[in-house]
Amino acid sequence: MMENKQYNKFYKKIKRPSALFQIVIVALVLGSFVTFLNIYELRKLQMDHLNLHIANPEAVSESFSKKSPVYWIFGKQIDSGYLDHVMRVLERVGYVRGTNNSNWDLLWAHDYPFGSVKGLDSLKSHQMVNKFPGSGWITNKLSLATSNIKQAPKAFKIPSEKDAFFKYAKKYPLKKWVQKSNNHRGIRIRSVDELDFSTGNTFVQEYIDNPYLIDGKRFDIGIYTTLVSVDPLRVYIFDGDWLMRYCAKDYYPFDAADVKKYVVGDDYTPTWKMPSLKKAYTDLMFTHRESFFHFVRSKNDSVIKLTNQIHEAIRNVYISKVSSLIRSMSSYGGTSNFFEMVRFDFVVDKDLNVYLMEVNMSPNLSTAHFSQNRLLYEQVLYSMFSLTGVAKTVANNWIKTSRHAYEMQISERDIHVNIEHCDSPQCTKNCAIIECQLCKWCLNQEISSDLQRAYKEHMNRNRWRRVFPPPFGNQKNALSWKKDTYFDKLSEKNKLLFLWFRGKCVQDNRWCA
Ligand SMILES: *[C@@H]1O[C@H](CO)[C@@H](O)[C@H](O)[C@H]1NC(C)=O
Ligand SMILES: *[C@@H]1O[C@H](CO)[C@@H](O)[C@H](O)[C@H]1NC(C)=O
Ligand SMILES: *[C@@H]1O[C@H](CO)[C@@H](O)[C@H](O)[C@H]1NC(C)=O
């Protein structure tokens, strides 16, 4: 209460300056009075903004009658076992299971819920859904393969790009092809003559035929990725471990008719059965990824080259789809209600070039085949619930009712950056310069809320690593960074978020990565 009294006294002073004071100001400089009024208006706006977090009576009674947050699941045969880890981790972070009729906090949708579940366009602020409207822009195989992502193998839509395909195939007669459709399970290498050009909605994609091999086996790499916001865009990847799956059979002697040589199926070879990896994984207790990195380094190959390409590919996919995602979001009010975790699958060629194969919606987190994957799946889930705020760090009944409880997590002082700019005459005079828009007097309410969310995510990111906005790596890079064409292409909101992360990195190098 003490804090509040002082706070109010301070504002009263500003609200009712002495009459003499006003007269002097008016008489001397009319202009500065106008500025003063503007500042007062801004202050008031900011106060109103803070008031949003103060109790409303309804929230109090609701939260006291319901201690534990509630989740429910949308999907088929949800109790058949494939969601066991999801349920277990949710229960460990304090959730209880309910139904669509409960006053729920989290909808875990295994299937795409938009269009099927009612009310998703009018969610309350505490309700979260693990899917984004329009996420098919990312996970649809056709949409992904044919959107000219640098790291995706060349692809042609059939039938519309049939002619272009023939031209290309003629120019590169040695290339091999696979044909895919959205509901494909099981791909197979085909020659041009074997491809089917009569069925619609498929595509033909170049097959990467010079794979990096470990113990003679081709493999793929699964990167768990979480989209937390589309406007502005924020994307994180799971950095605790990667899903490493090696083919069931040796690649050579090659035989296109035997898919077990080049496609990863349910019966893939796990890390602990790979002669060159099992010591690191089993005896030395390293992760799948570190065991793999150890092998790559032993061949004098660069793991940095590999990870950089993976980060860039994921970034490129979201950048290329962000305007479509924003359009799909437009009929779903609060953007802070949604997040979505997917898995990006990559293959690697012998020169350590990375190729994006697909992005899986609702990646399989079942340990029915390999119980050893429990650790990976549960760490992915646990860390994701932390990143997204699904796992509460403050008891439920306080979150919605107390400004102080909110401020101990994130206060206005946590989000201000670029003090030299903000304290310069340039920024105190006007807000036109983009750097000034992050300063106290210019920061608008919407951007302020975005920054608060971004701050909380960063603090709670656990094993996740941000890929967009791209990290600077270190303070030196952040300080020497100049606006470039990449920056110019960003939307205004994304520019501000980018500059804000840069500002945080300059303040504190823990924000640089
Ligand atoms: C809940 O699900 C049931 C059965 O799936 C459905 O009939 C009902 O309309 C749903 N209720 C709400 C509030 O969506
Ligand atoms: C890797 O580089 C080191 C030092 O240059 C060299 O001794 C070693 O033989 C190389 N290993 C391979 C597999 O090329
Ligand atoms: C998920 O993985 C399990 C174990 O590998 C497998 O049995 C199941 O068929 C998979 N489910 C889907 C939908 O792919």
XYZ file of C-alpha atoms in Angstrom, residues 13-30 33 36-37:
21
model
C 1.061 16.505 -8.350
C 1.136 16.203 -12.083
C -2.611 16.290 -12.393
C -3.113 19.461 -10.370
C -0.105 21.718 -10.641
C -0.584 25.018 -8.809
C -2.566 27.678 -10.627
C 0.397 30.008 -10.586
C 2.572 27.361 -12.153
C 0.062 26.929 -14.965
C -0.281 30.628 -15.577
C 3.450 31.057 -15.801
C 3.716 28.243 -18.256
C 0.864 29.516 -20.431
C 2.174 33.029 -20.348
C 5.723 32.082 -21.155
C 5.596 29.176 -23.599
C 2.310 28.021 -24.986
C 2.030 23.545 -22.282
C 2.886 18.925 -21.166
C -0.721 18.012 -21.923
